């Protein structure tokens, strides 16, 4: 029989051996991961800009969740940052659908109609507070799903990725449509809508660690013309608005080249049509319908790594 001193010595050696094995296993695992040989692929969502069309993101996420597709990372631009950020906070798509269905015109007026004519028609103070209440003041670092919002530095034109700090403020910065809303001050930089520089942040979510990138592109490079046979001379306002929409659509087409799967739901209304935020059932359904088509291929891609 071992004496107490001898027994303690043996126990100590066994503990040290166990610790060594654990550390060795971690080093082997980390090396395995660094080499990109993980058998389990992670899925990232790149949710694009699109104004009121952004409700399509809800339907797209719903299709993924209900079909067991994991969502490991989310990057959003403008409307994509809004929907993606709320989902990253609650991870409950039914709760988001309920929230979207409860919006009314009074909410929009109270949130946005705070005139400021110096650098944007509308201020974002009340909208920020509204989001703060919904998101409970959470910081991005506290989210279970890694999240990033993209915005644009109005002085440098640089795409700014916001992956730290207050979630509501990040969403507002990413959604500050030029001329319509005042620029957001973030880390000593004045930021405007992410769509100005990156309508669909596919590369951002890839850099976050996603092996499989699913992009939702809501921009359209083809103008929406109710009566294309009309040959009347376009107004200055129409030319300005349509030019911007075409540029965003072309930029989005470039952005989605870094995605593995892409849906491009089409709409016959402007992203600035706020009525669609109030009556958004068709928009949500459009996103879900498009994503459901891709589900079998996405599952096949994920399972091919197992």
Protein backbone atom coordinates (compact mmCIF):
# COMPACT_ATOMS: atom_id res chain seq x y z
CA UNK A 1 0.00 0.00 0.00
CA UNK A 2 1.33 3.43 -0.96
CA UNK A 3 2.10 5.83 1.82
CA UNK A 4 0.31 9.25 1.73
CA UNK A 5 3.37 11.04 0.40
CA UNK A 6 3.85 8.54 -2.41
CA UNK A 7 0.11 8.59 -3.26
CA UNK A 8 0.10 12.40 -3.48
CA UNK A 9 3.12 12.27 -5.77
CA UNK A 10 1.42 9.83 -8.14
CA UNK A 11 -1.80 11.88 -8.11
CA UNK A 12 0.14 15.03 -8.93
CA UNK A 13 1.84 13.36 -11.88
CA UNK A 14 -1.50 12.09 -13.18
CA UNK A 15 -2.96 15.60 -12.98
CA UNK A 16 0.04 17.05 -14.82
CA UNK A 17 -0.28 14.34 -17.48
CA UNK A 18 -3.99 15.13 -17.95
CA UNK A 19 -3.28 18.85 -18.28
CA UNK A 20 -0.55 18.12 -20.81
CA UNK A 21 -2.91 15.97 -22.89
CA UNK A 22 -5.59 18.67 -22.81
CA UNK A 23 -3.13 21.37 -23.88
CA UNK A 24 -1.72 19.11 -26.58
CA UNK A 25 -5.23 18.42 -27.88
CA UNK A 26 -5.94 22.15 -27.97
CA UNK A 27 -2.74 22.83 -29.92
CA UNK A 28 -3.54 20.09 -32.42
CA UNK A 29 -7.11 21.42 -32.78
CA UNK A 30 -5.96 25.01 -33.22
CA UNK A 31 -3.41 23.98 -35.83
CA UNK A 32 -6.12 22.00 -37.57
CA UNK A 33 -8.38 25.04 -37.61
CA UNK A 34 -5.66 27.43 -38.78
CA UNK A 35 -4.97 25.20 -41.76
CA UNK A 36 -8.65 25.54 -42.69
CA UNK A 37 -9.33 21.82 -42.30
CA UNK A 38 -12.22 21.99 -39.89
CA UNK A 39 -14.80 19.37 -40.74
CA UNK A 40 -17.65 21.60 -39.60
CA UNK A 41 -18.24 24.58 -41.86
CA UNK A 42 -19.54 27.83 -40.40
CA UNK A 43 -22.28 29.82 -42.11
CA UNK A 44 -22.30 33.60 -42.45
CA UNK A 45 -25.11 35.88 -43.61
CA UNK A 46 -24.40 39.01 -45.63
CA UNK A 47 -27.60 41.05 -45.42
CA UNK A 48 -27.74 43.86 -47.92
CA UNK A 49 -29.18 47.36 -47.98
CA UNK A 50 -32.60 48.03 -49.44
CA UNK A 51 -34.73 50.35 -47.33
CA UNK A 52 -38.23 48.99 -46.91
CA UNK A 53 -37.21 45.97 -48.98
CA UNK A 54 -35.12 45.00 -45.96
CA UNK A 55 -38.07 43.10 -44.50
CA UNK A 56 -37.16 40.39 -47.02
CA UNK A 57 -34.25 39.57 -44.70
CA UNK A 58 -36.78 38.39 -42.14
CA UNK A 59 -38.20 35.87 -44.58
CA UNK A 60 -34.74 34.73 -45.65
CA UNK A 61 -33.66 34.14 -42.05
CA UNK A 62 -36.96 32.37 -41.32
CA UNK A 63 -36.34 29.91 -44.15
CA UNK A 64 -32.83 29.14 -42.86
CA UNK A 65 -33.87 28.73 -39.23
CA UNK A 66 -36.88 26.53 -39.96
CA UNK A 67 -34.72 24.25 -42.11
CA UNK A 68 -31.99 23.82 -39.54
CA UNK A 69 -29.32 25.92 -41.25
CA UNK A 70 -26.99 27.35 -38.58
CA UNK A 71 -26.23 31.07 -38.59
CA UNK A 72 -22.76 31.56 -37.14
CA UNK A 73 -21.95 35.09 -38.33
CA UNK A 74 -23.95 38.09 -39.55
CA UNK A 75 -22.80 41.22 -41.38
CA UNK A 76 -25.34 43.81 -42.42
CA UNK A 77 -25.50 46.99 -44.44
CA UNK A 78 -28.22 49.56 -43.74
CA UNK A 79 -31.54 47.66 -43.59
CA UNK A 80 -29.50 44.46 -43.38
CA UNK A 81 -27.77 45.79 -40.27
CA UNK A 82 -31.15 46.55 -38.71
CA UNK A 83 -32.69 43.11 -39.24
CA UNK A 84 -29.42 41.27 -38.72
CA UNK A 85 -28.66 43.13 -35.51
CA UNK A 86 -32.07 42.44 -34.00
CA UNK A 87 -31.80 38.75 -34.88
CA UNK A 88 -28.28 38.54 -33.44
CA UNK A 89 -29.68 39.92 -30.20
CA UNK A 90 -32.77 37.73 -29.80
CA UNK A 91 -32.13 34.75 -32.15
CA UNK A 92 -35.90 34.40 -32.41
CA UNK A 93 -37.35 34.98 -35.86
CA UNK A 94 -40.97 34.84 -34.66
CA UNK A 95 -40.27 37.70 -32.27
CA UNK A 96 -38.91 39.80 -35.14
CA UNK A 97 -41.95 39.04 -37.30
CA UNK A 98 -44.21 40.14 -34.44
CA UNK A 99 -42.20 43.33 -34.01
CA UNK A 100 -42.37 44.13 -37.74
CA UNK A 101 -46.12 43.47 -37.81
CA UNK A 102 -46.72 45.84 -34.90
CA UNK A 103 -45.22 48.91 -36.61
CA UNK A 104 -47.61 51.66 -37.66
CA UNK A 105 -47.42 55.13 -39.20
CA UNK A 106 -47.50 56.79 -35.80
CA UNK A 107 -44.31 54.91 -34.86
CA UNK A 108 -42.53 56.16 -37.96
CA UNK A 109 -43.58 59.76 -37.46
CA UNK A 110 -42.52 59.72 -33.82
CA UNK A 111 -39.18 58.07 -34.66
CA UNK A 112 -38.05 60.07 -37.64
CA UNK A 113 -39.84 63.38 -37.93
CA UNK A 114 -37.32 65.49 -36.06
CA UNK A 115 -36.28 68.06 -38.71
CA UNK A 116 -32.66 69.14 -39.04
CA UNK A 117 -31.69 70.87 -42.25
CA UNK A 118 -27.95 71.38 -41.80
CA UNK A 119 -26.59 67.99 -42.90
CA UNK A 120 -29.72 65.91 -43.31
CA UNK A 121 -33.46 66.46 -43.40
CA UNK A 122 -34.11 64.25 -40.39
CA UNK A 123 -32.32 63.62 -37.12
CA UNK A 124 -31.89 60.14 -35.67
CA UNK A 125 -32.17 60.85 -31.94
CA UNK A 126 -35.57 59.27 -31.44
CA UNK A 127 -34.84 56.36 -33.78
CA UNK A 128 -31.71 55.60 -31.78
CA UNK A 129 -33.68 55.66 -28.54
CA UNK A 130 -36.37 53.44 -30.06
CA UNK A 131 -33.72 50.88 -31.03
CA UNK A 132 -32.04 51.18 -27.65
CA UNK A 133 -35.30 50.15 -26.02
CA UNK A 134 -35.78 47.20 -28.37
CA UNK A 135 -32.18 46.02 -28.05
CA UNK A 136 -31.97 46.74 -24.32
CA UNK A 137 -28.79 48.77 -24.73
CA UNK A 138 -26.73 45.69 -25.62
CA UNK A 139 -23.17 45.97 -26.93
CA UNK A 140 -22.11 44.00 -30.00
CA UNK A 141 -19.48 42.09 -28.00
CA UNK A 142 -22.25 40.62 -25.83
CA UNK A 143 -24.14 39.03 -28.73
CA UNK A 144 -24.15 35.24 -29.05
CA UNK A 145 -23.88 35.52 -32.84
CA UNK A 146 -20.85 37.56 -33.97
CA UNK A 147 -22.20 40.64 -35.75
CA UNK A 148 -20.85 43.54 -37.78
CA UNK A 149 -22.53 46.57 -39.35
CA UNK A 150 -20.94 48.41 -42.25
CA UNK A 151 -21.09 52.16 -42.76
CA UNK A 152 -19.27 54.70 -44.92
CA UNK A 153 -16.87 57.44 -43.81
CA UNK A 154 -18.27 60.48 -45.61
CA UNK A 155 -14.89 62.24 -45.67
CA UNK A 156 -12.70 59.35 -46.89
CA UNK A 157 -15.20 57.11 -48.66
CA UNK A 158 -13.81 54.19 -46.66
CA UNK A 159 -16.05 51.30 -45.67
CA UNK A 160 -16.13 51.15 -41.88
CA UNK A 161 -16.87 47.83 -40.17
CA UNK A 162 -18.45 48.30 -36.75
CA UNK A 163 -18.07 45.17 -34.64
CA UNK A 164 -17.75 46.70 -31.18
CA UNK A 165 -19.74 49.03 -28.98
CA UNK A 166 -23.42 49.87 -28.74
CA UNK A 167 -25.53 47.84 -31.18
CA UNK A 168 -28.24 50.47 -31.70
CA UNK A 169 -25.66 53.15 -32.54
CA UNK A 170 -23.96 50.81 -35.02
CA UNK A 171 -27.27 50.14 -36.78
CA UNK A 172 -28.11 53.85 -36.97
CA UNK A 173 -24.68 54.63 -38.45
CA UNK A 174 -25.11 51.90 -41.05
CA UNK A 175 -28.60 53.18 -41.95
CA UNK A 176 -27.99 56.94 -42.18
CA UNK A 177 -29.16 57.57 -45.74
CA UNK A 178 -27.29 60.62 -47.12
CA UNK A 179 -29.34 63.85 -47.29
CA UNK A 180 -32.31 62.11 -45.66
CA UNK A 181 -30.62 61.56 -42.27
CA UNK A 182 -27.80 63.43 -40.61
CA UNK A 183 -24.42 61.59 -40.58
CA UNK A 184 -23.69 59.59 -37.44
CA UNK A 185 -20.65 60.48 -35.36
CA UNK A 186 -18.82 57.26 -34.44
CA UNK A 187 -15.26 57.11 -33.10
CA UNK A 188 -14.56 60.65 -34.35
CA UNK A 189 -15.77 59.78 -37.86
CA UNK A 190 -18.91 60.97 -39.61
CA UNK A 191 -20.61 57.93 -41.07
CA UNK A 192 -23.39 57.51 -43.59
CA UNK A 193 -25.29 54.56 -45.03
CA UNK A 194 -23.27 51.39 -45.65
CA UNK A 195 -24.90 51.09 -49.07
CA UNK A 196 -22.80 54.01 -50.32
CA UNK A 197 -19.64 51.87 -50.28
CA UNK A 198 -20.76 48.25 -49.66
CA UNK A 199 -24.43 47.38 -50.26
CA UNK A 200 -23.85 43.66 -49.57
CA UNK A 201 -21.07 42.91 -47.04
CA UNK A 202 -20.10 39.45 -48.31
CA UNK A 203 -16.37 39.99 -47.84
CA UNK A 204 -16.90 41.29 -44.31
CA UNK A 205 -18.72 38.18 -43.10
CA UNK A 206 -16.12 36.03 -44.86
CA UNK A 207 -13.37 37.83 -42.95
CA UNK A 208 -15.30 37.26 -39.72
CA UNK A 209 -14.69 33.54 -40.16
CA UNK A 210 -17.55 32.18 -42.27
CA UNK A 211 -16.67 29.27 -44.54
CA UNK A 212 -20.01 29.47 -46.33
CA UNK A 213 -21.39 32.91 -47.17
CA UNK A 214 -25.07 33.39 -47.97
CA UNK A 215 -25.84 36.84 -49.38
CA UNK A 216 -29.19 38.59 -49.65
CA UNK A 217 -29.05 41.28 -52.34
CA UNK A 218 -32.00 43.68 -52.41
CA UNK A 219 -30.50 46.29 -54.74
CA UNK A 220 -31.54 46.43 -58.40
CA UNK A 221 -29.40 47.88 -61.16
CA UNK A 222 -32.40 48.05 -63.51
CA UNK A 223 -34.56 51.12 -62.82
CA UNK A 224 -38.17 50.69 -61.73
CA UNK A 225 -40.26 52.30 -64.44
CA UNK A 226 -44.02 51.95 -64.18
CA UNK A 227 -44.54 52.71 -67.86
CA UNK A 228 -41.34 51.99 -69.84
CA UNK A 229 -43.03 52.95 -73.12
CA UNK A 230 -43.27 56.55 -72.00
CA UNK A 231 -40.77 58.73 -73.87
CA UNK A 232 -41.15 61.86 -71.82
CA UNK A 233 -38.03 63.65 -70.69
CA UNK A 234 -37.08 62.54 -67.15
CA UNK A 235 -37.05 65.09 -64.38
CA UNK A 236 -33.88 66.08 -62.53
CA UNK A 237 -35.16 64.34 -59.40
CA UNK A 238 -35.83 61.12 -61.32
CA UNK A 239 -32.40 61.21 -62.94
CA UNK A 240 -30.65 61.79 -59.60
CA UNK A 241 -32.54 59.07 -57.75
CA UNK A 242 -32.33 56.51 -60.56
CA UNK A 243 -28.62 57.12 -61.09
CA UNK A 244 -27.92 56.39 -57.43
CA UNK A 245 -30.03 53.23 -57.55
CA UNK A 246 -28.21 51.97 -60.65
CA UNK A 247 -24.82 52.63 -59.05
CA UNK A 248 -25.82 50.79 -55.87
CA UNK A 249 -27.15 47.90 -57.92
CA UNK A 250 -23.90 47.58 -59.89
CA UNK A 251 -21.84 47.82 -56.69
CA UNK A 252 -23.97 45.11 -55.09
CA UNK A 253 -23.35 42.85 -58.09
CA UNK A 254 -19.64 43.24 -57.42
CA UNK A 255 -20.06 42.61 -53.68
CA UNK A 256 -21.91 39.30 -54.08
CA UNK A 257 -19.06 37.76 -56.07
CA UNK A 258 -17.52 36.83 -52.72
CA UNK A 259 -20.62 34.86 -51.66
CA UNK A 260 -21.25 31.15 -52.12
CA UNK A 261 -25.02 31.48 -52.31
CA UNK A 262 -27.05 34.54 -53.30
CA UNK A 263 -30.72 35.41 -53.45
CA UNK A 264 -31.91 38.43 -55.45
CA UNK A 265 -35.61 38.95 -54.74
CA UNK A 266 -37.11 41.50 -57.12
CA UNK A 267 -39.50 44.25 -56.18
CA UNK A 268 -41.62 46.70 -58.14
CA UNK A 269 -41.43 49.48 -55.58
CA UNK A 270 -38.81 51.95 -54.38
CA UNK A 271 -36.76 51.13 -51.26
CA UNK A 272 -37.88 54.54 -49.97
CA UNK A 273 -41.54 53.50 -50.01
CA UNK A 274 -42.10 53.53 -46.25
CA UNK A 275 -45.62 52.15 -46.67
CA UNK A 276 -43.99 48.77 -47.23
CA UNK A 277 -42.53 48.87 -43.73
CA UNK A 278 -46.08 49.01 -42.40
CA UNK A 279 -47.55 46.46 -44.81
CA UNK A 280 -44.55 44.18 -45.27
CA UNK A 281 -46.05 40.70 -45.41
CA UNK A 282 -45.42 40.32 -49.15
CA UNK A 283 -41.83 41.52 -48.76
CA UNK A 284 -41.14 39.02 -45.97
CA UNK A 285 -42.69 36.24 -48.05
CA UNK A 286 -40.55 37.18 -51.06
CA UNK A 287 -37.36 36.71 -49.07
CA UNK A 288 -38.53 33.40 -47.65
CA UNK A 289 -39.59 32.09 -51.04
CA UNK A 290 -36.23 32.91 -52.65
CA UNK A 291 -34.22 31.37 -49.81
CA UNK A 292 -36.26 28.16 -49.76
CA UNK A 293 -35.10 27.46 -53.30
CA UNK A 294 -31.48 27.40 -52.11
CA UNK A 295 -31.98 25.30 -48.96
CA UNK A 296 -31.18 21.90 -50.56
CA UNK A 297 -27.92 23.20 -52.08
CA UNK A 298 -26.90 24.90 -48.83
CA UNK A 299 -27.51 21.67 -46.88
CA UNK A 300 -25.53 19.71 -49.44
CA UNK A 301 -22.62 22.14 -49.11
CA UNK A 302 -22.65 21.92 -45.30
CA UNK A 303 -22.97 18.12 -45.26
CA UNK A 304 -20.15 17.68 -47.78
CA UNK A 305 -17.73 18.73 -45.03
CA UNK A 306 -18.88 16.16 -42.47
